[in-house]
mmCIF file of C-alpha atoms in Angstrom:
data_model
loop_
_atom_site.group_PDB
_atom_site.id
_atom_site.type_symbol
_atom_site.label_atom_id
_atom_site.label_comp_id
_atom_site.label_asym_id
_atom_site.label_seq_id
_atom_site.Cartn_x
_atom_site.Cartn_y
_atom_site.Cartn_z
ATOM 1 C CA MET A 1 141.896 20.948 96.129
ATOM 2 C CA THR A 2 139.105 23.799 97.021
ATOM 3 C CA ASP A 3 138.251 24.376 100.716
ATOM 4 C CA ALA A 4 134.771 24.371 101.691
ATOM 5 C CA VAL A 5 133.704 27.433 103.827
ATOM 6 C CA ARG A 6 130.298 28.801 105.114
ATOM 7 C CA SER A 7 130.035 31.812 102.736
ATOM 8 C CA PRO A 8 126.860 33.771 103.465
ATOM 9 C CA LEU A 9 124.472 33.950 100.302
ATOM 10 C CA ASP A 10 123.092 37.183 99.331
ATOM 11 C CA LYS A 11 119.319 38.007 100.223
ATOM 12 C CA ARG A 12 117.740 37.296 96.818
ATOM 13 C CA SER A 13 119.677 33.957 96.595
ATOM 14 C CA VAL A 14 118.420 32.878 99.822
ATOM 15 C CA ASP A 15 114.864 33.965 99.053
ATOM 16 C CA ARG A 16 114.938 31.706 96.221
ATOM 17 C CA LEU A 17 115.628 28.868 98.395
ATOM 18 C CA TYR A 18 112.541 29.353 100.611
ATOM 19 C CA LEU A 19 110.013 30.786 98.007
ATOM 20 C CA PRO A 20 108.883 27.339 96.396
ATOM 21 C CA ALA A 21 107.758 26.067 99.960
ATOM 22 C CA LEU A 22 106.046 29.277 100.968
ATOM 23 C CA LEU A 23 104.228 29.475 97.831
ATOM 24 C CA LEU A 24 103.078 25.835 98.270
ATOM 25 C CA LEU A 25 102.088 26.838 101.731
ATOM 26 C CA THR A 26 99.930 29.575 100.237
ATOM 27 C CA LEU A 27 98.123 27.267 98.114
ATOM 28 C CA ALA A 28 97.370 25.314 101.170
ATOM 29 C CA THR A 29 95.926 28.128 102.899
ATOM 30 C CA GLY A 30 93.569 28.622 99.774
ATOM 31 C CA ILE A 31 92.453 25.066 100.143
ATOM 32 C CA VAL A 32 91.968 25.672 103.988
ATOM 33 C CA ASP A 33 89.940 28.706 103.351
ATOM 34 C CA ALA A 34 87.936 26.919 100.702
ATOM 35 C CA VAL A 35 87.007 24.390 103.193
ATOM 36 C CA SER A 36 86.127 26.827 105.986
ATOM 37 C CA TYR A 37 83.989 28.940 103.721
ATOM 38 C CA LEU A 38 82.255 26.203 101.659
ATOM 39 C CA ALA A 39 81.968 23.307 104.566
ATOM 40 C CA LEU A 40 82.401 25.108 108.074
ATOM 41 C CA ASP A 41 79.445 27.649 107.364
ATOM 42 C CA ARG A 42 80.645 30.690 105.862
ATOM 43 C CA VAL A 43 83.857 31.413 107.852
ATOM 44 C CA PHE A 44 87.627 31.803 106.929
ATOM 45 C CA THR A 45 90.196 30.684 109.221
ATOM 46 C CA GLY A 46 93.254 32.191 107.331
ATOM 47 C CA ASN A 47 91.701 35.367 105.758
ATOM 48 C CA MET A 48 91.221 37.450 108.677
ATOM 49 C CA THR A 49 90.375 40.625 106.671
ATOM 50 C CA GLY A 50 87.350 38.625 105.121
ATOM 51 C CA ASN A 51 86.609 37.422 108.818
ATOM 52 C CA VAL A 52 86.291 41.211 110.136
ATOM 53 C CA LEU A 53 83.948 42.071 107.252
ATOM 54 C CA PHE A 54 81.749 38.959 107.956
ATOM 55 C CA ILE A 55 81.537 39.879 111.626
ATOM 56 C CA GLY A 56 80.678 43.482 110.686
ATOM 57 C CA PHE A 57 77.993 41.856 108.231
ATOM 58 C CA ALA A 58 76.749 39.428 111.128
ATOM 59 C CA LEU A 59 76.202 42.202 113.758
ATOM 60 C CA THR A 60 73.746 43.975 111.415
ATOM 61 C CA GLY A 61 71.913 40.700 110.651
ATOM 62 C CA GLU A 62 72.348 40.972 106.875
ATOM 63 C CA GLY A 63 73.494 38.134 104.530
ATOM 64 C CA GLY A 64 72.445 35.365 107.369
ATOM 65 C CA ILE A 65 76.495 35.122 108.352
ATOM 66 C CA PRO A 66 77.091 33.607 111.308
ATOM 67 C CA LEU A 67 78.315 35.676 113.969
ATOM 68 C CA LEU A 68 79.890 33.135 116.618
ATOM 69 C CA ASN A 69 81.919 31.050 113.919
ATOM 70 C CA ASN A 70 83.403 34.357 112.649
ATOM 71 C CA LEU A 71 84.136 35.644 116.132
ATOM 72 C CA ILE A 72 85.882 31.946 117.060
ATOM 73 C CA ALA A 73 88.044 32.045 114.056
ATOM 74 C CA LEU A 74 89.309 35.562 114.637
ATOM 75 C CA LEU A 75 90.044 34.845 118.346
ATOM 76 C CA GLY A 76 91.497 31.289 117.153
ATOM 77 C CA PHE A 77 93.998 33.273 114.762
ATOM 78 C CA LEU A 78 94.837 35.721 117.147
ATOM 79 C CA ILE A 79 95.612 32.939 119.739
ATOM 80 C CA GLY A 80 97.817 30.848 117.404
ATOM 81 C CA ALA A 81 99.941 33.856 116.076
ATOM 82 C CA PHE A 82 100.304 35.156 119.959
ATOM 83 C CA LEU A 83 101.208 31.672 121.406
ATOM 84 C CA ALA A 84 103.567 30.939 118.497
ATOM 85 C CA ALA A 85 105.384 34.271 118.591
ATOM 86 C CA ARG A 86 105.788 33.683 122.420
ATOM 87 C CA ILE A 87 107.499 30.363 121.691
ATOM 88 C CA LEU A 88 109.370 31.582 118.634
ATOM 89 C CA ARG A 89 110.576 34.834 120.169
ATOM 90 C CA ARG A 90 114.466 35.412 120.362
ATOM 91 C CA ARG A 91 114.979 31.756 118.708
ATOM 92 C CA SER A 92 118.135 31.756 116.395
ATOM 93 C CA HIS A 93 119.670 29.543 114.045
ATOM 94 C CA ASP A 94 122.435 29.461 111.333
ATOM 95 C CA SER A 95 119.690 29.953 108.605
ATOM 96 C CA ARG A 96 116.679 32.249 108.456
ATOM 97 C CA LEU A 97 114.302 30.027 109.929
ATOM 98 C CA PRO A 98 115.071 28.518 113.515
ATOM 99 C CA THR A 99 114.324 25.062 114.275
ATOM 100 C CA ALA A 100 111.344 26.031 116.482
ATOM 101 C CA ASN A 101 109.710 27.767 113.606
ATOM 102 C CA LEU A 102 109.775 24.678 111.665
ATOM 103 C CA VAL A 103 108.580 22.491 114.405
ATOM 104 C CA VAL A 104 105.496 24.858 114.727
ATOM 105 C CA LEU A 105 104.750 24.496 111.045
ATOM 106 C CA LEU A 106 105.094 20.751 111.434
ATOM 107 C CA GLY A 107 102.597 20.792 114.500
ATOM 108 C CA GLY A 108 100.145 22.675 112.178
ATOM 109 C CA ALA A 109 100.353 20.250 109.515
ATOM 110 C CA VAL A 110 99.833 17.217 111.580
ATOM 111 C CA LEU A 111 96.893 18.920 113.301
ATOM 112 C CA THR A 112 95.271 19.617 110.126
ATOM 113 C CA LEU A 113 95.769 16.193 108.948
ATOM 114 C CA ALA A 114 94.273 14.978 112.462
ATOM 115 C CA LEU A 115 91.119 17.108 112.024
ATOM 116 C CA ALA A 116 90.644 15.614 108.471
ATOM 117 C CA VAL A 117 90.836 11.920 109.766
ATOM 118 C CA PHE A 118 88.271 13.128 112.635
ATOM 119 C CA TRP A 119 85.944 14.749 110.150
ATOM 120 C CA ILE A 120 86.111 11.595 108.159
ATOM 121 C CA ALA A 121 85.276 9.351 111.140
ATOM 122 C CA VAL A 122 82.565 11.522 112.143
ATOM 123 C CA GLY A 123 80.876 12.030 108.859
ATOM 124 C CA THR A 124 78.741 15.269 108.973
ATOM 125 C CA LEU A 125 79.735 17.960 111.567
ATOM 126 C CA ASP A 126 76.884 19.424 113.243
ATOM 127 C CA GLU A 127 77.040 23.150 114.353
ATOM 128 C CA ALA A 128 78.299 22.185 118.019
ATOM 129 C CA THR A 129 81.153 20.322 116.287
ATOM 130 C CA MET A 130 82.138 22.764 113.573
ATOM 131 C CA VAL A 131 82.785 25.367 116.286
ATOM 132 C CA PRO A 132 85.975 23.488 117.640
ATOM 133 C CA VAL A 133 87.139 22.302 114.332
ATOM 134 C CA THR A 134 86.992 26.093 113.018
ATOM 135 C CA ALA A 135 88.735 27.093 116.247
ATOM 136 C CA VAL A 136 91.724 24.638 115.745
ATOM 137 C CA LEU A 137 92.097 25.437 111.860
ATOM 138 C CA ALA A 138 92.388 29.213 112.893
ATOM 139 C CA VAL A 139 94.899 28.599 115.366
ATOM 140 C CA VAL A 140 96.975 26.394 112.848
ATOM 141 C CA MET A 141 96.803 29.419 110.456
ATOM 142 C CA GLY A 142 97.714 31.959 113.128
ATOM 143 C CA ALA A 143 100.531 29.903 114.098
ATOM 144 C CA GLN A 144 101.707 29.558 110.281
ATOM 145 C CA ALA A 145 101.640 33.480 109.891
ATOM 146 C CA ALA A 146 103.960 33.940 112.789
ATOM 147 C CA SER A 147 106.324 31.151 111.889
ATOM 148 C CA VAL A 148 106.881 32.017 108.539
ATOM 149 C CA ARG A 149 107.760 35.868 109.203
ATOM 150 C CA ALA A 150 111.167 34.805 109.979
ATOM 151 C CA THR A 151 112.064 33.835 106.298
ATOM 152 C CA GLY A 152 111.898 37.683 105.663
ATOM 153 C CA ILE A 153 109.782 37.347 102.477
ATOM 154 C CA ALA A 154 107.046 39.684 103.232
ATOM 155 C CA ASP A 155 105.237 39.297 99.941
ATOM 156 C CA VAL A 156 104.467 35.813 100.595
ATOM 157 C CA SER A 157 102.985 35.829 103.952
ATOM 158 C CA THR A 158 101.178 32.649 103.097
ATOM 159 C CA ILE A 159 97.920 33.605 104.483
ATOM 160 C CA VAL A 160 96.686 37.035 102.766
ATOM 161 C CA VAL A 161 97.452 38.484 99.310
ATOM 162 C CA THR A 162 96.026 41.995 99.708
ATOM 163 C CA SER A 163 99.313 43.714 100.542
ATOM 164 C CA THR A 164 100.911 41.792 97.755
ATOM 165 C CA LEU A 165 98.466 42.771 95.323
ATOM 166 C CA ALA A 166 99.141 46.628 96.439
ATOM 167 C CA ASN A 167 102.858 46.225 96.198
ATOM 168 C CA LEU A 168 102.480 44.734 92.763
ATOM 169 C CA ALA A 169 100.699 47.786 91.269
ATOM 170 C CA ILE A 170 102.677 50.470 93.557
ATOM 171 C CA ASP A 171 106.192 49.092 92.122
ATOM 172 C CA SER A 172 105.050 48.274 88.683
ATOM 173 C CA HIS A 173 106.601 49.670 85.451
ATOM 174 C CA LEU A 174 103.218 51.321 84.700
ATOM 175 C CA ALA A 175 103.098 53.082 88.086
ATOM 176 C CA GLY A 176 106.837 54.330 87.599
ATOM 177 C CA GLY A 177 108.146 51.625 89.659
ATOM 178 C CA THR A 178 110.990 49.118 89.187
ATOM 179 C CA GLY A 179 108.810 46.210 88.768
ATOM 180 C CA ASP A 180 110.833 44.315 91.253
ATOM 181 C CA LYS A 181 109.721 41.051 92.704
ATOM 182 C CA TRP A 182 106.567 40.841 90.339
ATOM 183 C CA ARG A 183 107.018 37.313 89.490
ATOM 184 C CA ARG A 184 106.777 36.199 93.433
ATOM 185 C CA ARG A 185 104.006 38.443 94.026
ATOM 186 C CA VAL A 186 101.933 37.062 91.068
ATOM 187 C CA LEU A 187 102.695 33.599 91.882
ATOM 188 C CA ALA A 188 101.530 34.251 95.530
ATOM 189 C CA VAL A 189 98.066 35.666 94.485
ATOM 190 C CA VAL A 190 97.875 32.620 91.698
ATOM 191 C CA ALA A 191 98.785 30.105 94.495
ATOM 192 C CA MET A 192 95.969 31.484 96.920
ATOM 193 C CA GLY A 193 93.249 31.594 94.128
ATOM 194 C CA GLY A 194 94.522 28.245 93.024
ATOM 195 C CA GLY A 195 94.346 26.825 96.449
ATOM 196 C CA GLY A 196 90.703 27.777 96.797
ATOM 197 C CA ALA A 197 89.647 26.607 93.361
ATOM 198 C CA ILE A 198 91.169 23.316 93.963
ATOM 199 C CA GLY A 199 89.525 23.140 97.302
ATOM 200 C CA ALA A 200 86.095 24.131 95.763
ATOM 201 C CA LEU A 201 86.409 21.373 93.036
ATOM 202 C CA ILE A 202 87.182 18.611 95.540
ATOM 203 C CA ILE A 203 84.331 19.768 97.731
ATOM 204 C CA ARG A 204 82.095 19.502 94.767
ATOM 205 C CA ALA A 205 83.391 16.089 93.580
ATOM 206 C CA THR A 206 83.231 14.708 97.101
ATOM 207 C CA ASP A 207 80.593 16.384 98.638
ATOM 208 C CA HIS A 208 82.808 16.578 101.674
ATOM 209 C CA GLY A 209 85.087 19.124 103.296
ATOM 210 C CA ALA A 210 87.473 16.373 104.833
ATOM 211 C CA VAL A 211 88.950 15.330 101.736
ATOM 212 C CA PRO A 212 90.385 18.614 100.622
ATOM 213 C CA LEU A 213 91.504 19.368 104.299
ATOM 214 C CA PHE A 214 93.414 16.095 104.147
ATOM 215 C CA VAL A 215 95.009 17.331 100.885
ATOM 216 C CA ALA A 216 95.815 20.538 102.604
ATOM 217 C CA GLY A 217 97.559 18.919 105.595
ATOM 218 C CA ALA A 218 99.521 16.743 103.057
ATOM 219 C CA VAL A 219 100.801 19.846 101.013
ATOM 220 C CA MET A 220 101.637 21.604 104.516
ATOM 221 C CA LEU A 221 103.891 18.484 105.176
ATOM 222 C CA CYS A 222 105.611 18.815 102.032
ATOM 223 C CA CYS A 223 105.991 22.363 102.794
ATOM 224 C CA VAL A 224 107.855 21.587 106.272
ATOM 225 C CA ALA A 225 110.179 19.254 104.210
ATOM 226 C CA LEU A 226 111.132 22.014 101.545
ATOM 227 C CA LEU A 227 111.777 24.557 104.247
ATOM 228 C CA HIS A 228 113.849 22.053 105.799
ATOM 229 C CA LEU A 229 115.910 21.549 102.785
ATOM 230 C CA ALA A 230 116.105 25.341 102.150
ATOM 231 C CA ARG A 231 117.555 25.578 105.565
ATOM 232 C CA ARG A 232 120.220 22.968 104.866
ATOM 233 C CA ARG A 233 121.103 24.662 101.541
ATOM 234 C CA GLU A 234 121.237 28.064 102.990
ATOM 235 C CA THR A 235 123.894 27.087 105.524
ATOM 236 C CA ALA A 236 125.662 24.378 103.535
ATOM 237 C CA PRO A 237 129.444 25.036 103.038
ATOM 238 C CA ARG A 238 130.383 26.549 99.644
ATOM 239 C CA PRO A 239 133.856 26.310 97.885
ATOM 240 C CA ALA A 240 136.048 29.494 98.914
ATOM 241 C CA ARG A 241 136.603 31.771 95.929
#
């Protein structure tokens, strides 16, 4: 009879446990940003690089970009990341992902679903309502960014793919690199773009931003469940060798 012991997995094996959930969460972010840009008056709640540029455009008065919405999104994202970091600092767990991180992600999924239900109930958002909805979504995205850092998979931050694309090119065989981690990097880019496409298609079909937002919240809930399973598998006893 073989004894079961808690034998630590190597980093690559642990990465594989968390990657599906993080890629799915990246897809959800793409949907959220599609909703933000197409239904909340040209603003990103996850992609802060785009928001900083929009703020610059708005300050010049070019392109009709709204300044207030983009400033609110930027501040909301920073507040979400700050609050989550304060809550999660020095939390520990036998797995990479402490329970508190999972709870924050669960809270973000629930908030996203609640916003979608509110939007459906209200019908059409006026400008005064768009601002708080934008702020809450940005807080959720900022908290998500802070929470997933504990997984240690920098190439799948779930909110941005700029550095992922850069690393894909820098480490490619064509650039003289090893080509390591190219699959996860390509999948992260595809997930973000795919989420954006899904969100845009749903908005086109329903003429409403609440429906894709509800889909994004549901996907986030699935991601929380997958992350919980990944934690259990990471810490599960394995037969001694």
